[in-house]
């Protein structure tokens, strides 16, 4: 059955539990894996959930093993889910490059062959996975979203497109304007085709410029990030936010790079940021 979960691992951590599951995704047409942390409060009550979207080459394991988020999440009573970054499998289209294909789904719905057969990560994150989680875990229906790099793009884009589904958005070193940077242009042209107007449906700068409902947003960027100038360019989003009077909290963090050392350093602050809105 598509709504069945196959347990892969479970570990007690800070009196909560980290679980890893596999399930068959009808949306993606393949088996998918995700990890979920349930805080100790989930043993007695329903809890809010933070979606964490990871970056290029990552799986569900990167954040859960490297971010150091569990102690704060346990204290605040926040569950965290980390899905995979793309469909997977021998029959799923792929590419030899790290920034296209498996591990590089860009959280969109592909329209071009051969990608359209499986690469519908937008529908998976927005529809299928939340429904599945709500069936199986004690969640109270309040969701926030966060992510890193390609996942920061996903968090901003999905949050901006679905302001009624999420209480708040945060991102570490996000790709904010994928239609105008090499990583995004490569992915969008392959997944969506050559019509650049189609790309704007998944571009956070374009979405923010046309937004009518404001969600709280926190963005952290490291000044020593090697991808900052060419691929990330957060100033573009901040400039549009200023023009739109959209309140985004943007922090340039001196000397931090693009790694999980950066995420470890500020993940607790992001969890407290989301907690303030998840618990309203």
Short mmCIF file of C-alpha atoms in Angstrom, two decimals:
data_model
loop_
_atom_site.label_atom_id
_atom_site.label_comp_id
_atom_site.label_asym_id
_atom_site.label_seq_id
_atom_site.Cartn_x
_atom_site.Cartn_y
_atom_site.Cartn_z
CA UNK A 1 0.00 0.00 0.00
CA UNK A 2 1.34 3.49 -0.85
CA UNK A 3 0.62 4.89 2.62
CA UNK A 4 2.59 2.19 4.41
CA UNK A 5 5.94 3.00 6.01
CA UNK A 6 8.83 0.56 6.14
CA UNK A 7 11.03 1.26 9.21
CA UNK A 8 14.73 1.41 8.42
CA UNK A 9 16.25 2.64 11.69
CA UNK A 10 15.40 4.30 14.98
CA UNK A 11 17.57 5.96 17.60
CA UNK A 12 16.79 7.61 20.91
CA UNK A 13 18.26 11.12 21.14
CA UNK A 14 17.64 13.81 23.80
CA UNK A 15 14.68 11.72 25.04
CA UNK A 16 13.08 11.95 21.63
CA UNK A 17 13.34 9.54 18.72
CA UNK A 18 14.95 9.74 15.31
CA UNK A 19 13.27 7.40 12.81
CA UNK A 20 14.15 6.63 9.22
CA UNK A 21 11.49 5.22 6.89
CA UNK A 22 11.03 4.11 3.32
CA UNK A 23 7.74 4.27 1.45
CA UNK A 24 6.47 4.07 -2.10
CA UNK A 25 5.62 7.49 -3.49
CA UNK A 26 2.72 7.55 -5.93
CA UNK A 27 3.64 11.11 -6.93
CA UNK A 28 7.24 10.25 -7.78
CA UNK A 29 6.67 6.69 -8.92
CA UNK A 30 9.52 5.25 -6.86
CA UNK A 31 10.51 4.33 -3.34
CA UNK A 32 11.47 7.30 -1.19
CA UNK A 33 13.22 7.63 2.13
CA UNK A 34 12.77 10.27 4.82
CA UNK A 35 13.87 10.79 8.41
CA UNK A 36 11.79 12.28 11.20
CA UNK A 37 12.72 13.44 14.68
CA UNK A 38 9.93 13.26 17.24
CA UNK A 39 10.58 15.27 20.42
CA UNK A 40 9.75 13.75 23.81
CA UNK A 41 6.53 15.79 23.98
CA UNK A 42 5.17 13.72 21.07
CA UNK A 43 4.72 10.79 23.44
CA UNK A 44 1.81 12.60 25.11
CA UNK A 45 0.54 15.23 22.69
CA UNK A 46 0.55 16.37 19.09
CA UNK A 47 3.42 18.63 18.08
CA UNK A 48 4.29 21.11 15.29
CA UNK A 49 6.60 20.09 12.44
CA UNK A 50 9.53 21.73 10.68
CA UNK A 51 10.26 20.62 7.12
CA UNK A 52 14.00 20.67 6.40
CA UNK A 53 15.00 20.67 2.72
CA UNK A 54 18.62 19.78 2.02
CA UNK A 55 20.95 20.90 -0.76
CA UNK A 56 22.65 19.40 -3.79
CA UNK A 57 24.01 15.84 -3.38
CA UNK A 58 22.34 15.43 0.03
CA UNK A 59 19.94 12.78 1.32
CA UNK A 60 17.73 12.66 4.41
CA UNK A 61 20.82 11.83 6.47
CA UNK A 62 22.90 15.01 6.09
CA UNK A 63 20.84 17.31 8.27
CA UNK A 64 19.92 14.68 10.84
CA UNK A 65 23.52 13.61 11.41
CA UNK A 66 25.36 16.93 11.05
CA UNK A 67 23.13 19.85 12.04
CA UNK A 68 23.02 19.31 15.82
CA UNK A 69 19.37 20.30 15.95
CA UNK A 70 17.91 17.66 18.25
CA UNK A 71 18.69 19.16 21.67
CA UNK A 72 16.93 22.44 20.90
CA UNK A 73 14.08 20.72 19.02
CA UNK A 74 13.54 18.43 22.02
CA UNK A 75 13.36 21.37 24.42
CA UNK A 76 10.98 23.30 22.19
CA UNK A 77 8.78 20.33 21.31
CA UNK A 78 9.27 20.60 17.54
CA UNK A 79 9.30 17.59 15.22
CA UNK A 80 11.62 17.77 12.19
CA UNK A 81 11.27 15.88 8.92
CA UNK A 82 14.09 15.62 6.40
CA UNK A 83 12.99 14.19 3.04
CA UNK A 84 15.38 13.13 0.31
CA UNK A 85 16.38 15.70 -2.30
CA UNK A 86 15.10 13.86 -5.37
CA UNK A 87 13.47 10.67 -6.60
CA UNK A 88 15.85 7.70 -6.58
CA UNK A 89 16.22 4.34 -8.26
CA UNK A 90 17.62 2.46 -11.23
CA UNK A 91 14.64 3.47 -13.39
CA UNK A 92 14.80 7.16 -12.42
CA UNK A 93 16.53 9.53 -14.86
CA UNK A 94 19.95 10.72 -13.75
CA UNK A 95 23.00 12.65 -14.93
CA UNK A 96 26.71 12.27 -14.25
CA UNK A 97 26.92 15.84 -12.91
CA UNK A 98 26.28 16.53 -9.24
CA UNK A 99 23.90 19.41 -9.96
CA UNK A 100 21.35 17.60 -12.15
CA UNK A 101 19.32 14.43 -11.68
CA UNK A 102 19.35 12.28 -8.56
CA UNK A 103 20.30 14.37 -5.53
CA UNK A 104 19.37 17.55 -7.41
CA UNK A 105 15.60 17.65 -7.72
CA UNK A 106 15.29 21.44 -7.07
CA UNK A 107 11.87 20.86 -5.44
CA UNK A 108 9.91 21.48 -8.64
CA UNK A 109 7.59 19.52 -10.95
CA UNK A 110 9.50 18.69 -14.13
CA UNK A 111 7.69 18.95 -17.44
CA UNK A 112 10.41 17.74 -19.82
CA UNK A 113 11.47 14.22 -20.77
CA UNK A 114 13.05 12.19 -19.29
CA UNK A 115 12.63 14.06 -16.00
CA UNK A 116 8.85 14.50 -15.99
CA UNK A 117 8.26 10.79 -15.32
CA UNK A 118 9.55 11.04 -11.74
CA UNK A 119 10.79 14.53 -10.84
CA UNK A 120 7.74 16.01 -9.11
CA UNK A 121 9.35 16.99 -5.83
CA UNK A 122 7.11 20.05 -5.43
CA UNK A 123 3.99 17.91 -5.24
CA UNK A 124 5.78 15.43 -3.01
CA UNK A 125 6.79 18.08 -0.45
CA UNK A 126 3.58 20.13 -0.58
CA UNK A 127 0.97 17.36 -0.83
CA UNK A 128 2.01 13.73 -0.52
CA UNK A 129 4.55 13.82 2.30
CA UNK A 130 2.53 16.09 4.65
CA UNK A 131 -0.52 13.87 4.17
CA UNK A 132 1.53 10.76 4.87
CA UNK A 133 3.10 12.24 7.99
CA UNK A 134 -0.24 13.40 9.33
CA UNK A 135 -1.58 9.85 9.03
CA UNK A 136 1.24 8.24 10.97
CA UNK A 137 2.59 10.72 13.53
CA UNK A 138 1.16 12.90 16.32
CA UNK A 139 1.32 16.24 14.51
CA UNK A 140 -0.90 19.21 15.28
CA UNK A 141 -1.11 20.53 11.72
CA UNK A 142 1.22 23.51 12.17
CA UNK A 143 4.12 23.43 9.73
CA UNK A 144 7.21 25.59 9.18
CA UNK A 145 9.83 25.17 6.47
CA UNK A 146 13.58 25.65 6.27
CA UNK A 147 16.50 24.53 4.14
CA UNK A 148 20.05 24.99 2.90
CA UNK A 149 21.37 26.04 -0.52
CA UNK A 150 19.16 24.22 -3.08
CA UNK A 151 16.98 23.38 -0.08
CA UNK A 152 16.94 27.04 0.92
CA UNK A 153 15.62 27.74 -2.56
CA UNK A 154 13.01 25.04 -1.96
CA UNK A 155 12.00 26.41 1.44
CA UNK A 156 11.62 29.98 0.20
CA UNK A 157 9.87 29.00 -3.02
CA UNK A 158 7.46 26.52 -1.43
CA UNK A 159 6.72 28.81 1.49
CA UNK A 160 6.06 31.80 -0.76
CA UNK A 161 3.79 29.74 -3.02
CA UNK A 162 1.88 28.29 -0.04
CA UNK A 163 1.60 30.98 2.65
CA UNK A 164 -1.49 29.35 4.14
CA UNK A 165 0.35 26.06 4.80
CA UNK A 166 3.37 27.35 6.75
CA UNK A 167 3.78 29.63 9.75
CA UNK A 168 7.32 30.75 8.87
CA UNK A 169 10.28 30.26 6.51
CA UNK A 170 14.00 30.21 7.11
CA UNK A 171 17.03 29.44 4.97
CA UNK A 172 20.78 29.02 5.11
CA UNK A 173 22.67 30.27 2.04
CA UNK A 174 19.68 29.88 -0.29
CA UNK A 175 19.62 30.07 -4.08
CA UNK A 176 17.18 32.97 -4.23
CA UNK A 177 17.09 33.73 -7.97
CA UNK A 178 17.59 30.39 -9.76
CA UNK A 179 16.50 31.71 -13.15
CA UNK A 180 19.55 34.01 -13.17
CA UNK A 181 22.39 31.85 -11.76
CA UNK A 182 24.24 28.85 -13.27
CA UNK A 183 22.96 26.15 -10.89
CA UNK A 184 19.37 27.21 -11.40
CA UNK A 185 19.59 27.85 -15.12
CA UNK A 186 21.01 24.38 -15.72
CA UNK A 187 18.34 22.66 -13.64
CA UNK A 188 15.40 24.76 -14.82
CA UNK A 189 16.26 24.43 -18.50
CA UNK A 190 16.51 20.64 -18.26
CA UNK A 191 13.49 20.10 -16.02
CA UNK A 192 11.17 22.79 -17.44
CA UNK A 193 12.41 23.53 -20.96
CA UNK A 194 13.76 26.66 -22.62
CA UNK A 195 10.84 29.01 -21.95
CA UNK A 196 12.28 31.19 -19.19
CA UNK A 197 8.82 32.43 -18.23
CA UNK A 198 8.08 28.94 -16.98
CA UNK A 199 11.09 29.14 -14.68
CA UNK A 200 9.64 32.06 -12.75
CA UNK A 201 7.05 29.82 -11.08
CA UNK A 202 9.93 28.41 -9.04
CA UNK A 203 12.01 31.57 -8.60
CA UNK A 204 11.79 33.15 -5.14
CA UNK A 205 12.63 36.64 -6.39
CA UNK A 206 9.76 36.52 -8.87
CA UNK A 207 7.42 35.01 -6.28
CA UNK A 208 8.28 37.62 -3.66
CA UNK A 209 7.72 40.43 -6.15
CA UNK A 210 4.16 39.17 -6.68
CA UNK A 211 3.35 38.10 -3.11
CA UNK A 212 0.33 39.46 -1.27
CA UNK A 213 0.61 37.57 2.01
CA UNK A 214 3.64 37.99 4.25
CA UNK A 215 5.24 35.15 6.18
CA UNK A 216 8.07 35.72 8.67
CA UNK A 217 11.38 34.93 6.93
CA UNK A 218 14.88 34.51 8.40
CA UNK A 219 17.92 34.09 6.12
CA UNK A 220 21.50 33.48 7.20
CA UNK A 221 24.39 33.80 4.74
CA UNK A 222 28.08 33.19 5.41
CA UNK A 223 30.46 35.87 4.13
CA UNK A 224 33.11 33.23 3.28
CA UNK A 225 30.72 31.08 1.26
CA UNK A 226 32.50 30.19 -2.02
CA UNK A 227 29.15 30.12 -3.85
CA UNK A 228 27.95 33.47 -2.54
CA UNK A 229 28.72 35.75 -5.49
CA UNK A 230 27.98 33.45 -8.42
CA UNK A 231 25.16 31.18 -7.25
CA UNK A 232 23.38 32.68 -4.21
CA UNK A 233 23.21 36.49 -4.44
CA UNK A 234 20.79 37.05 -1.54
CA UNK A 235 20.91 40.82 -2.03
CA UNK A 236 18.58 40.39 -5.01
CA UNK A 237 15.84 39.01 -2.76
CA UNK A 238 16.48 41.57 -0.04
CA UNK A 239 16.23 44.41 -2.56
CA UNK A 240 12.86 43.16 -3.77
CA UNK A 241 11.70 42.70 -0.17
CA UNK A 242 12.56 46.34 0.57
CA UNK A 243 10.64 47.49 -2.50
CA UNK A 244 7.65 45.37 -1.47
CA UNK A 245 7.87 46.30 2.23
CA UNK A 246 8.17 42.58 2.91
CA UNK A 247 9.86 42.11 6.30
CA UNK A 248 12.76 39.67 5.84
CA UNK A 249 15.39 39.28 8.54
CA UNK A 250 18.69 38.83 6.70
CA UNK A 251 21.95 38.20 8.57
CA UNK A 252 25.40 38.15 6.99
CA UNK A 253 27.53 35.94 9.22
CA UNK A 254 31.23 36.88 9.05
CA UNK A 255 33.72 34.15 8.05
CA UNK A 256 31.17 31.33 7.80
CA UNK A 257 31.19 29.13 4.69
CA UNK A 258 28.63 26.86 2.97
CA UNK A 259 29.13 23.80 5.19
CA UNK A 260 27.19 22.16 7.99
CA UNK A 261 29.54 23.87 10.45
CA UNK A 262 27.66 27.02 9.45
CA UNK A 263 24.29 25.33 9.94
CA UNK A 264 25.33 23.89 13.33
CA UNK A 265 26.24 27.36 14.52
CA UNK A 266 22.82 28.90 13.94
CA UNK A 267 20.27 26.07 13.75
CA UNK A 268 19.18 26.63 17.36
CA UNK A 269 18.34 30.25 16.55
CA UNK A 270 16.33 29.13 13.52
CA UNK A 271 14.38 26.66 15.65
CA UNK A 272 13.59 29.37 18.20
CA UNK A 273 12.52 31.64 15.33
CA UNK A 274 10.07 29.05 14.03
CA UNK A 275 8.87 28.12 17.52
CA UNK A 276 7.61 31.64 18.07
CA UNK A 277 5.20 31.24 15.15
CA UNK A 278 4.43 27.53 15.39
CA UNK A 279 3.13 28.05 18.90
CA UNK A 280 0.94 31.10 18.25
#
